Each structure stands twice: as structure tokens, then as C-alpha cells.
JSON list of C-alpha atoms in Angstrom, two decimals:
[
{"chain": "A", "resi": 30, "resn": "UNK", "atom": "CA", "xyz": [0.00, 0.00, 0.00]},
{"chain": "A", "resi": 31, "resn": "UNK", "atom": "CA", "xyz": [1.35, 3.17, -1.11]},
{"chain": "A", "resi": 32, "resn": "UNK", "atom": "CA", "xyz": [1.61, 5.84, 1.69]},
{"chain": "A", "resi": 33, "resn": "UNK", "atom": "CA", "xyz": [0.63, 8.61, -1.02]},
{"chain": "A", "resi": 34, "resn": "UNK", "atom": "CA", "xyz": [-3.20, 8.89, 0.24]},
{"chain": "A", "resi": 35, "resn": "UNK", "atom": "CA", "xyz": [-2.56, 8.86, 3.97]},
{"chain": "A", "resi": 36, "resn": "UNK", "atom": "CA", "xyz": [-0.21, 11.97, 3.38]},
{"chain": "A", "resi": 37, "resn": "UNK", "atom": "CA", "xyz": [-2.61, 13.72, 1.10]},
{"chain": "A", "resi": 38, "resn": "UNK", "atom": "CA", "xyz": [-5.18, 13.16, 3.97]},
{"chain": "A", "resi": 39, "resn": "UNK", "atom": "CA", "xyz": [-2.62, 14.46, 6.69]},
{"chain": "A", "resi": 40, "resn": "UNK", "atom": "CA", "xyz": [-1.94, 17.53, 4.38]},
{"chain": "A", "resi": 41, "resn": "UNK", "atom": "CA", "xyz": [-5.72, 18.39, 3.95]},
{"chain": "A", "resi": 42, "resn": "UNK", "atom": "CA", "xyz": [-6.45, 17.51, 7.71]},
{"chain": "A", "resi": 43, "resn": "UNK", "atom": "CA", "xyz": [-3.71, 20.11, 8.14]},
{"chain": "A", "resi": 44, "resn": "UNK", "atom": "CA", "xyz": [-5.05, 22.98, 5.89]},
{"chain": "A", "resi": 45, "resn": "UNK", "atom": "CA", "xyz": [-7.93, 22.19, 7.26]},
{"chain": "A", "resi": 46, "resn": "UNK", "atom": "CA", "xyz": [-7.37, 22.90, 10.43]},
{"chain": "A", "resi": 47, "resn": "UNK", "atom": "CA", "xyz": [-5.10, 25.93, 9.71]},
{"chain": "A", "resi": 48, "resn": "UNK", "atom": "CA", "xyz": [-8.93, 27.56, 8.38]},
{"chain": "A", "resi": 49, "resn": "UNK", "atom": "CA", "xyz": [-10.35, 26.79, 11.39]},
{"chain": "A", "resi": 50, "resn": "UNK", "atom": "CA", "xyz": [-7.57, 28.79, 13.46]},
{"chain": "A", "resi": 51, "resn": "UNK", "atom": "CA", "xyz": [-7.63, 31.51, 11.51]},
{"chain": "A", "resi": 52, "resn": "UNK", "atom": "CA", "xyz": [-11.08, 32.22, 11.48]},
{"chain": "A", "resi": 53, "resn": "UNK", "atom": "CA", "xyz": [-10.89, 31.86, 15.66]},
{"chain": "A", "resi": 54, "resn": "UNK", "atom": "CA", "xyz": [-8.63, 34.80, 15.86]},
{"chain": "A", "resi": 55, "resn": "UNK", "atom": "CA", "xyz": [-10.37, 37.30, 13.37]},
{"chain": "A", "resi": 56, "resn": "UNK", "atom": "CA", "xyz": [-12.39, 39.09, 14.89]},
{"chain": "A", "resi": 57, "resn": "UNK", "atom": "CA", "xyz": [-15.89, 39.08, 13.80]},
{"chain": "A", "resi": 58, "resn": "UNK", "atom": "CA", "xyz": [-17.69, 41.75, 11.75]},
{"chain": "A", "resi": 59, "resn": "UNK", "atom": "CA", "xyz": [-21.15, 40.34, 11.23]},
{"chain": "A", "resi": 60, "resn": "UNK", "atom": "CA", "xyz": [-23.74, 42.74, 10.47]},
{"chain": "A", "resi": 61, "resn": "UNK", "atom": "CA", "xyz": [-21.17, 45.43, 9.88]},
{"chain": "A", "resi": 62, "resn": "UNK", "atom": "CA", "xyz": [-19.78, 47.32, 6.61]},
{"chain": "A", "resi": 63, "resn": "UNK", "atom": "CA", "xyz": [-16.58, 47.24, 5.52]},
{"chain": "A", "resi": 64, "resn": "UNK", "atom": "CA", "xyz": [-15.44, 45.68, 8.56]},
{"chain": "A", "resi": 65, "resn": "UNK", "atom": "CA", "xyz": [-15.39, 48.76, 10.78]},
{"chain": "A", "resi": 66, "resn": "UNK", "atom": "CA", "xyz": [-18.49, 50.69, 11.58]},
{"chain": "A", "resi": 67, "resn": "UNK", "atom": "CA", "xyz": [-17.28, 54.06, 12.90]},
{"chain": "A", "resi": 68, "resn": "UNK", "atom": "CA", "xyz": [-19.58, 53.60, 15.78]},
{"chain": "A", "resi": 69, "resn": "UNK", "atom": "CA", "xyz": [-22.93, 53.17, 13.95]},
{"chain": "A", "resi": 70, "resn": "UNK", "atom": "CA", "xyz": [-25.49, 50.45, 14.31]},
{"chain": "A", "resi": 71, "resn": "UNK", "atom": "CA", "xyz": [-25.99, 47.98, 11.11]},
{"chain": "A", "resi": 72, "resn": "UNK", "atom": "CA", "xyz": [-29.19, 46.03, 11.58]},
{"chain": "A", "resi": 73, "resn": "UNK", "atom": "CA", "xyz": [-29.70, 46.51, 14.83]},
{"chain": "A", "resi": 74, "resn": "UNK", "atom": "CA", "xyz": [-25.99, 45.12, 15.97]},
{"chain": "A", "resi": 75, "resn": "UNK", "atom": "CA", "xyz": [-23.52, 46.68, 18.01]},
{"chain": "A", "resi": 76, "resn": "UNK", "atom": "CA", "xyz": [-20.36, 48.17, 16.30]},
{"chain": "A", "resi": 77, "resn": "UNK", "atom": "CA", "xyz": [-17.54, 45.44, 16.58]},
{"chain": "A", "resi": 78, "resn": "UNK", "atom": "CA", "xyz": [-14.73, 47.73, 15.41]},
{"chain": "A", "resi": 79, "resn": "UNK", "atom": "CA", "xyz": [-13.78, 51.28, 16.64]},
{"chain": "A", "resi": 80, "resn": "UNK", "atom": "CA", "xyz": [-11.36, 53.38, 15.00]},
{"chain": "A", "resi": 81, "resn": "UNK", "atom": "CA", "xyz": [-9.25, 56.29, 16.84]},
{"chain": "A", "resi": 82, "resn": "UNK", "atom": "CA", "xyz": [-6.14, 58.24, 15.90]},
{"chain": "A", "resi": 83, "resn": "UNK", "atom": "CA", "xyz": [-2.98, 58.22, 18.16]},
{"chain": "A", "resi": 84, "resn": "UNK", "atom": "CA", "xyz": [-2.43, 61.97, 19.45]},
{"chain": "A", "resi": 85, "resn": "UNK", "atom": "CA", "xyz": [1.63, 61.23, 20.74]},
{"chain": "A", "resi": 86, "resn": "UNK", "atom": "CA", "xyz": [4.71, 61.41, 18.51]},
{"chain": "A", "resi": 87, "resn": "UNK", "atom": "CA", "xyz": [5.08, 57.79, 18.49]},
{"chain": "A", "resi": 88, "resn": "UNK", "atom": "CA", "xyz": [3.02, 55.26, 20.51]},
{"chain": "A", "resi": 89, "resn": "UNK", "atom": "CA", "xyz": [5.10, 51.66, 21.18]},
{"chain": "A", "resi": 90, "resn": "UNK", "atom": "CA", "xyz": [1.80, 49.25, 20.89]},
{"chain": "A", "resi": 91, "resn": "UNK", "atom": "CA", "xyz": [2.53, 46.54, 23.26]},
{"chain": "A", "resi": 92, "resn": "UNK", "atom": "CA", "xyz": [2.09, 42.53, 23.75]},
{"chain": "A", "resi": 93, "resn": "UNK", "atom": "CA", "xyz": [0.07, 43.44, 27.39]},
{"chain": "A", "resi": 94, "resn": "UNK", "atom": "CA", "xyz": [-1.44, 46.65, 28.74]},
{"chain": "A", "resi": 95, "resn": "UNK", "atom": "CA", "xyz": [1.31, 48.12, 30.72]},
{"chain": "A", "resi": 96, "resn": "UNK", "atom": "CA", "xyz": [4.50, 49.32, 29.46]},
{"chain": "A", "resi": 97, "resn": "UNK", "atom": "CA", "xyz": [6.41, 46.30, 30.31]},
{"chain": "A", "resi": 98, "resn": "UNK", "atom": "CA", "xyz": [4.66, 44.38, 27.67]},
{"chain": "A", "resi": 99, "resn": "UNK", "atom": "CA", "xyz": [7.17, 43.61, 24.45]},
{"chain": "A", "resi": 100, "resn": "UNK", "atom": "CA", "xyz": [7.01, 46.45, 21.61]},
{"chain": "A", "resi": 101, "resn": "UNK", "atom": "CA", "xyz": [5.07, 44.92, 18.78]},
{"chain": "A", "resi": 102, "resn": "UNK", "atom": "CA", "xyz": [5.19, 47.52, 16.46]},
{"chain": "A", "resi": 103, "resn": "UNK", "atom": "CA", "xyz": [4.48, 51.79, 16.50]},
{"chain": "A", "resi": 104, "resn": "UNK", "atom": "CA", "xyz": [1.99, 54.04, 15.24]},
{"chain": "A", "resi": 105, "resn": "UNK", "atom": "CA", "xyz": [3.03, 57.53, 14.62]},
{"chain": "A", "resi": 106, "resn": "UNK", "atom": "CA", "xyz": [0.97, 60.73, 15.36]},
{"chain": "A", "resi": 107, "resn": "UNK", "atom": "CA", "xyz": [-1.90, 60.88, 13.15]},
{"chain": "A", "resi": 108, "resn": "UNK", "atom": "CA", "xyz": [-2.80, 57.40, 12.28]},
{"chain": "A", "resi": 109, "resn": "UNK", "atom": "CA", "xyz": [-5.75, 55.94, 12.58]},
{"chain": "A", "resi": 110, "resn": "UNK", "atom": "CA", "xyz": [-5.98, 52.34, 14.30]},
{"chain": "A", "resi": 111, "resn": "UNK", "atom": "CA", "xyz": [-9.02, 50.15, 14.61]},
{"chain": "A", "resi": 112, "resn": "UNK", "atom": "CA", "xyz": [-9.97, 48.97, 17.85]},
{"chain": "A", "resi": 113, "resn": "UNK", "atom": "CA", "xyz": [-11.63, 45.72, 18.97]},
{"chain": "A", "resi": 114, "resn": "UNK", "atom": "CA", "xyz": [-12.40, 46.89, 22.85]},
{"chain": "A", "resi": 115, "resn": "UNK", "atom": "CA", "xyz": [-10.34, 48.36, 25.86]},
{"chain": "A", "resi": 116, "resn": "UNK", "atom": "CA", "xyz": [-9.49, 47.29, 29.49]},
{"chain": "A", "resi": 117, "resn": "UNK", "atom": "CA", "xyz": [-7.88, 48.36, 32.26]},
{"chain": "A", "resi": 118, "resn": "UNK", "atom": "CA", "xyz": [-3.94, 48.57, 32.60]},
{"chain": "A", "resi": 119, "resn": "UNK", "atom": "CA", "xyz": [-0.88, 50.16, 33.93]},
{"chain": "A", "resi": 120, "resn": "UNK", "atom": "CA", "xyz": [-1.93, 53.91, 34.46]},
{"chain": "A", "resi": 121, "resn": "UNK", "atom": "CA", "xyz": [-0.18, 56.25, 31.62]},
{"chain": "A", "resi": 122, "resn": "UNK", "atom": "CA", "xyz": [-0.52, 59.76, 32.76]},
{"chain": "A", "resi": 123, "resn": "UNK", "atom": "CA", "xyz": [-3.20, 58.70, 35.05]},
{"chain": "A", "resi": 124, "resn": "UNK", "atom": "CA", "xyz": [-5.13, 57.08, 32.39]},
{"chain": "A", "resi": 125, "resn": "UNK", "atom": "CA", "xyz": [-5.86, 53.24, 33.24]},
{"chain": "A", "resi": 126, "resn": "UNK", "atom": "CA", "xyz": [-7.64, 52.24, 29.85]},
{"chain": "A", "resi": 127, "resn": "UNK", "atom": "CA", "xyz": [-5.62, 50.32, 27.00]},
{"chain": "A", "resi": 128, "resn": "UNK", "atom": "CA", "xyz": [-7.33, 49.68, 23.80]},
{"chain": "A", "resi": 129, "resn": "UNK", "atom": "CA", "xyz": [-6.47, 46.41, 21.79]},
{"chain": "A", "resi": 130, "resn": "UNK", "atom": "CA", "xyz": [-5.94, 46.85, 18.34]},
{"chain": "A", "resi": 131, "resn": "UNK", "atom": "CA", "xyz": [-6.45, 45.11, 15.42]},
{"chain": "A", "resi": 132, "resn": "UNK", "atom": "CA", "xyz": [-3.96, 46.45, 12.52]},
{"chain": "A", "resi": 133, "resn": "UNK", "atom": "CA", "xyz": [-2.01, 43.90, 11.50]},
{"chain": "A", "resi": 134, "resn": "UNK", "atom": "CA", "xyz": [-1.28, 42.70, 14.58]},
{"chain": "A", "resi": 135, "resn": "UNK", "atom": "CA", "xyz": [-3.09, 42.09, 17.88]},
{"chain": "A", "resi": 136, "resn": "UNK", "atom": "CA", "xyz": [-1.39, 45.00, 20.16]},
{"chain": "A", "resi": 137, "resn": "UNK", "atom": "CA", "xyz": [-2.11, 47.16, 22.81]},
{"chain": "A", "resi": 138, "resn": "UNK", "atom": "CA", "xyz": [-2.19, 50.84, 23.10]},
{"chain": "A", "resi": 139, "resn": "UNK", "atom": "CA", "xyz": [-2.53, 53.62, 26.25]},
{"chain": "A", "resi": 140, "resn": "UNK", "atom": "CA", "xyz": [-6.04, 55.04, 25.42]},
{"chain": "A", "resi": 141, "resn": "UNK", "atom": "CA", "xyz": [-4.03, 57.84, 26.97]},
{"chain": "A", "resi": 142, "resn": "UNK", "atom": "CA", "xyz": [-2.75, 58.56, 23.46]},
{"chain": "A", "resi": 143, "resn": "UNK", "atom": "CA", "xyz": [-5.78, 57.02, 21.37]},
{"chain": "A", "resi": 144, "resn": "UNK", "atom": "CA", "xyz": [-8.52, 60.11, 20.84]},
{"chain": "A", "resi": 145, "resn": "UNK", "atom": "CA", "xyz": [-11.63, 58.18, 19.62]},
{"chain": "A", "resi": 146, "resn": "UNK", "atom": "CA", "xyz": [-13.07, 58.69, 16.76]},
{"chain": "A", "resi": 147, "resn": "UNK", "atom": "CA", "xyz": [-16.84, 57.61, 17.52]},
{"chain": "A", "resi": 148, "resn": "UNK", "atom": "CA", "xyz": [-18.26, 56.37, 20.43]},
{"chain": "A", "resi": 149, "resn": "UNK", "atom": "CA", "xyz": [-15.61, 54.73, 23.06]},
{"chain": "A", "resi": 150, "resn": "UNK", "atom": "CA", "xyz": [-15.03, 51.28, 22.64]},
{"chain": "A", "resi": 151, "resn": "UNK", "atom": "CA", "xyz": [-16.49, 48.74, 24.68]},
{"chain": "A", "resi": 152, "resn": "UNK", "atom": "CA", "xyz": [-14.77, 46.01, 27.53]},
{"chain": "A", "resi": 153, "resn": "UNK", "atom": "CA", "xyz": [-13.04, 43.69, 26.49]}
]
């Protein structure tokens, strides 16, 4: 017996399951347009996404809320970042909120320097 079909199995059992991962981290948009909603209601749902636009020079978006998290990546003054929902952190400035972000990479950012652009996110 030729071991041809069990690996052609294991490879689609594996792709397979690589779908099914990736769908659990996106995060979901039903009911909304174009992914983001600005803070408006689509058929009677709650917004998923918020969007906001970082107000410092340069804002190190972190792996946890605090600033001992590792630097993922960082968004300069004037961008606007989409944001999935905030929680409370490490105070910046006396601000306790961190927002978690969604471009690109999962990250956190100090509300502290987020200004929304709509309604405030919700809790994570």
C-alpha cells in the first residue's frame, strides 16, 4: 500500500485545520460594513470595530497593557488604528484604559494617546 493517500489526507487535515484557526482569531464583523463601523449600528448590531487616531509622537503598541509588555510595532501621530475593545492597565498619565488593536497585529495601546473617533469602545 502506497503511503501517497494517507499523506494527502494528513496535508488536507492540516489545511484544514489551519482555516479553522484563523477564522478563531479574526475578529468578527457580522452585520457590519466594511469591517469597521465608525460607531454606527448595522441592523440593529452593536459596532464590533472602533477606530481612533494616536495623538503622541510615536506610541510603542505593546504585547500586554502596561509598558512592560514587548514592543510589537508603533503608530506615529496621526494614524488611525481600529480597535476591537479596551481594558484596564498600567496607568499612563493617570489614564488606566488600553485599547487592543487590530492592525495587522493584535497589540495594545494607552487610550491615553488614542482620541476616539466615535463612540468609546467597549470592555473587552
Amino acid at each position: 500500500m502506497s503511503p501517497r493517500p494517507a499523506l494527502t489526507r494528513l496535508a488536507i487535515a492540516g489545511a484544514a485545520g489551519a482555516l479553522v484557526c484563523a477564522a478563531a482569531v479574526t475578529p468578527a464583523t457580522a452585520g457590519v460594513e466594511g469591517g469597521s463601523t465608525g460607531g454606527h449600528r448595522v441592523g440593529g448590531h452593536a459596532p464590533r470595530l472602533y477606530k481612533g487616531v494616536v495623538t503622541a509622537r510615536q506610541l510603542l503598541l505593546r504585547s500586554e497593557p502596561n509598558r512592560g509588555g514587548r514592543v510589537i510595532r508603533v503608530a506615529l501621530k496621526g494614524d488611525v488604528v481600529t480597535v476591537y475593545c479596551k481594558q484596564t492597565g498600567q496607568r499612563v498619565d493617570g489614564n488606566p484604559w488600553w485599547y487592543r488593536l487590530t492592525d495587522g497585529a493584535w497589540a495594545w495601546g494607552s487610550a491615553r494617546h488614542i482620541r476616539d473617533l466615535g463612540p468609546s469602545p467597549r470592555r473587552c
